[in-house]
Tab-separated table of N, CA and C in Angstrom:
chain	number	residue	atom	x	y	z
A	1	MET	N	39.912	-92.171	-34.302
A	1	MET	CA	39.656	-92.770	-33.019
A	1	MET	C	40.282	-91.889	-31.936
A	2	THR	N	39.561	-91.583	-30.911
A	2	THR	CA	40.076	-90.709	-29.857
A	2	THR	C	40.777	-91.531	-28.785
A	3	ALA	N	41.522	-90.856	-27.935
A	3	ALA	CA	42.252	-91.537	-26.870
A	3	ALA	C	41.294	-92.199	-25.890
A	4	ALA	N	40.142	-91.578	-25.628
A	4	ALA	CA	39.174	-92.155	-24.696
A	4	ALA	C	38.610	-93.460	-25.256
A	5	THR	N	38.394	-93.521	-26.552
A	5	THR	CA	37.860	-94.725	-27.166
A	5	THR	C	38.873	-95.869	-27.087
A	6	VAL	N	40.127	-95.578	-27.331
A	6	VAL	CA	41.161	-96.600	-27.280
A	6	VAL	C	41.354	-97.089	-25.846
A	7	ALA	N	41.327	-96.185	-24.883
A	7	ALA	CA	41.542	-96.569	-23.490
A	7	ALA	C	40.392	-97.419	-22.961
A	8	ASP	N	39.185	-97.216	-23.457
A	8	ASP	CA	38.036	-97.964	-22.969
A	8	ASP	C	37.939	-99.356	-23.579
A	9	ARG	N	38.600	-99.586	-24.694
A	9	ARG	CA	38.502	-100.868	-25.382
A	9	ARG	C	39.430	-101.888	-24.716
A	10	PRO	N	38.925	-103.065	-24.339
A	10	PRO	CA	39.807	-104.076	-23.747
A	10	PRO	C	40.739	-104.669	-24.811
A	11	VAL	N	41.962	-104.941	-24.413
A	11	VAL	CA	42.951	-105.501	-25.327
A	11	VAL	C	43.450	-106.810	-24.728
A	12	ALA	N	43.405	-107.866	-25.518
A	12	ALA	CA	43.881	-109.165	-25.059
A	12	ALA	C	45.402	-109.223	-25.161
A	13	LEU	N	46.014	-109.990	-24.293
A	13	LEU	CA	47.463	-110.131	-24.289
A	13	LEU	C	47.967	-110.706	-25.608
A	14	ILE	N	47.229	-111.621	-26.177
A	14	ILE	CA	47.652	-112.226	-27.448
A	14	ILE	C	47.675	-111.188	-28.565
A	15	ASP	N	46.774	-110.207	-28.526
A	15	ASP	CA	46.781	-109.136	-29.530
A	15	ASP	C	48.025	-108.264	-29.386
A	16	VAL	N	48.412	-107.977	-28.166
A	16	VAL	CA	49.617	-107.174	-27.926
A	16	VAL	C	50.850	-107.937	-28.400
A	17	LEU	N	50.943	-109.221	-28.062
A	17	LEU	CA	52.083	-110.027	-28.496
A	17	LEU	C	52.141	-110.137	-30.019
A	18	ASP	N	50.993	-110.320	-30.643
A	18	ASP	CA	50.948	-110.420	-32.101
A	18	ASP	C	51.459	-109.151	-32.754
A	19	ARG	N	51.042	-108.009	-32.255
A	19	ARG	CA	51.480	-106.734	-32.825
A	19	ARG	C	52.974	-106.521	-32.612
A	20	LEU	N	53.491	-106.889	-31.437
A	20	LEU	CA	54.922	-106.728	-31.179
A	20	LEU	C	55.758	-107.643	-32.063
A	21	LEU	N	55.297	-108.875	-32.239
A	21	LEU	CA	56.078	-109.835	-33.011
A	21	LEU	C	56.025	-109.585	-34.509
A	22	GLN	N	55.041	-108.853	-34.991
A	22	GLN	CA	54.989	-108.538	-36.420
A	22	GLN	C	56.194	-107.710	-36.837
A	23	GLY	N	56.590	-106.783	-35.994
A	23	GLY	CA	57.717	-105.925	-36.329
A	23	GLY	C	59.014	-106.371	-35.691
A	24	GLY	N	58.942	-107.202	-34.679
A	24	GLY	CA	60.135	-107.641	-33.954
A	24	GLY	C	60.288	-106.860	-32.662
A	25	VAL	N	60.962	-107.480	-31.721
A	25	VAL	CA	61.156	-106.893	-30.401
A	25	VAL	C	62.598	-107.134	-29.981
A	26	VAL	N	63.202	-106.126	-29.367
A	26	VAL	CA	64.525	-106.274	-28.778
A	26	VAL	C	64.368	-106.107	-27.276
A	27	ILE	N	64.837	-107.104	-26.530
A	27	ILE	CA	64.750	-107.061	-25.072
A	27	ILE	C	66.168	-106.969	-24.527
A	28	THR	N	66.417	-105.982	-23.689
A	28	THR	CA	67.724	-105.840	-23.058
A	28	THR	C	67.533	-105.655	-21.564
A	29	GLY	N	68.479	-106.138	-20.809
A	29	GLY	CA	68.400	-105.969	-19.372
A	29	GLY	C	69.724	-106.283	-18.715
A	30	ASP	N	69.947	-105.689	-17.579
A	30	ASP	CA	71.150	-105.918	-16.790
A	30	ASP	C	70.733	-106.176	-15.349
A	31	LEU	N	71.350	-107.155	-14.735
A	31	LEU	CA	71.081	-107.477	-13.345
A	31	LEU	C	72.408	-107.673	-12.645
A	32	VAL	N	72.603	-106.943	-11.547
A	32	VAL	CA	73.840	-107.060	-10.777
A	32	VAL	C	73.469	-107.342	-9.328
A	33	LEU	N	73.982	-108.446	-8.801
A	33	LEU	CA	73.799	-108.768	-7.391
A	33	LEU	C	75.082	-108.424	-6.666
A	34	SER	N	74.962	-107.597	-5.637
A	34	SER	CA	76.158	-107.181	-4.923
A	34	SER	C	75.888	-107.125	-3.428
A	35	ILE	N	76.950	-107.288	-2.686
A	35	ILE	CA	76.902	-107.166	-1.222
A	35	ILE	C	78.025	-106.222	-0.826
A	36	ALA	N	77.690	-105.196	-0.057
A	36	ALA	CA	78.661	-104.205	0.431
A	36	ALA	C	79.451	-103.603	-0.731
A	37	ASP	N	78.740	-103.228	-1.788
A	37	ASP	CA	79.339	-102.606	-2.975
A	37	ASP	C	80.355	-103.483	-3.691
A	38	VAL	N	80.265	-104.813	-3.491
A	38	VAL	CA	81.113	-105.760	-4.216
A	38	VAL	C	80.200	-106.557	-5.135
A	39	ASP	N	80.422	-106.419	-6.441
A	39	ASP	CA	79.601	-107.131	-7.413
A	39	ASP	C	79.926	-108.620	-7.355
A	40	LEU	N	78.910	-109.433	-7.105
A	40	LEU	CA	79.092	-110.875	-7.035
A	40	LEU	C	78.640	-111.564	-8.312
A	41	VAL	N	77.496	-111.150	-8.842
A	41	VAL	CA	76.936	-111.769	-10.042
A	41	VAL	C	76.456	-110.664	-10.973
A	42	ARG	N	76.800	-110.804	-12.237
A	42	ARG	CA	76.317	-109.862	-13.247
A	42	ARG	C	75.703	-110.655	-14.393
A	43	ILE	N	74.477	-110.320	-14.736
A	43	ILE	CA	73.774	-110.992	-15.822
A	43	ILE	C	73.351	-109.936	-16.833
A	44	ASP	N	73.776	-110.124	-18.085
A	44	ASP	CA	73.380	-109.237	-19.173
A	44	ASP	C	72.471	-110.020	-20.107
A	45	LEU	N	71.332	-109.452	-20.422
A	45	LEU	CA	70.373	-110.111	-21.306
A	45	LEU	C	70.220	-109.280	-22.567
A	46	ARG	N	70.411	-109.917	-23.700
A	46	ARG	CA	70.183	-109.295	-24.996
A	46	ARG	C	69.439	-110.314	-25.847
A	47	ALA	N	68.213	-110.028	-26.191
A	47	ALA	CA	67.417	-110.966	-26.981
A	47	ALA	C	66.702	-110.208	-28.089
A	48	VAL	N	66.709	-110.796	-29.268
A	48	VAL	CA	65.973	-110.255	-30.408
A	48	VAL	C	64.908	-111.282	-30.776
A	49	ILE	N	63.664	-110.853	-30.753
A	49	ILE	CA	62.554	-111.734	-31.103
A	49	ILE	C	61.916	-111.156	-32.358
A	50	ALA	N	61.927	-111.949	-33.426
A	50	ALA	CA	61.387	-111.481	-34.703
A	50	ALA	C	60.671	-112.642	-35.384
A	51	PRO	N	59.751	-112.327	-36.286
A	51	PRO	CA	59.080	-113.389	-37.036
A	51	PRO	C	60.084	-114.172	-37.887
A	52	VAL	N	59.830	-115.443	-38.085
A	52	VAL	CA	60.739	-116.288	-38.856
A	52	VAL	C	60.868	-115.779	-40.285
A	53	ALA	N	59.800	-115.319	-40.879
A	53	ALA	CA	59.839	-114.824	-42.256
A	53	ALA	C	60.774	-113.623	-42.369
A	54	ALA	N	60.729	-112.718	-41.423
A	54	ALA	CA	61.592	-111.534	-41.455
A	54	ALA	C	63.042	-111.934	-41.264
A	55	ALA	N	63.320	-112.878	-40.392
A	55	ALA	CA	64.694	-113.339	-40.168
A	55	ALA	C	65.245	-114.036	-41.411
A	56	ALA	N	64.399	-114.797	-42.107
A	56	ALA	CA	64.836	-115.480	-43.318
A	56	ALA	C	65.162	-114.481	-44.430
A	57	VAL	N	64.384	-113.443	-44.546
A	57	VAL	CA	64.647	-112.411	-45.561
A	57	VAL	C	65.937	-111.696	-45.243
A	58	ASP	N	66.184	-111.361	-43.972
A	58	ASP	CA	67.411	-110.687	-43.585
A	58	ASP	C	68.623	-111.583	-43.838
A	59	ALA	N	68.522	-112.865	-43.542
A	59	ALA	CA	69.633	-113.796	-43.760
A	59	ALA	C	69.918	-113.961	-45.243
A	60	ALA	N	68.874	-114.009	-46.065
A	60	ALA	CA	69.062	-114.169	-47.497
A	60	ALA	C	69.672	-112.918	-48.137
A	61	ALA	N	69.443	-111.763	-47.555
A	61	ALA	CA	69.942	-110.510	-48.115
A	61	ALA	C	71.420	-110.303	-47.832
A	62	GLN	N	71.980	-110.980	-46.839
A	62	GLN	CA	73.385	-110.793	-46.500
A	62	GLN	C	74.256	-111.572	-47.474
A	63	PRO	N	75.401	-110.970	-47.855
A	63	PRO	CA	76.311	-111.663	-48.784
A	63	PRO	C	76.952	-112.865	-48.106
A	64	GLN	N	77.289	-113.852	-48.897
A	64	GLN	CA	77.883	-115.098	-48.382
A	64	GLN	C	79.342	-114.928	-48.091
């Protein structure tokens, strides 16, 4: 399949989400609100989104 063929094909959002969730996704982000170079609010986001089956296998593989 060439790049032109892939670019011309429409992709639904649900297809993109399905493909991402099959392997898992890590979302990270930082948000800092400041006034006059004084940090007032800092928000750190760390999220791991994975299929339940994959999480269950990982949990079962860890020693008790």
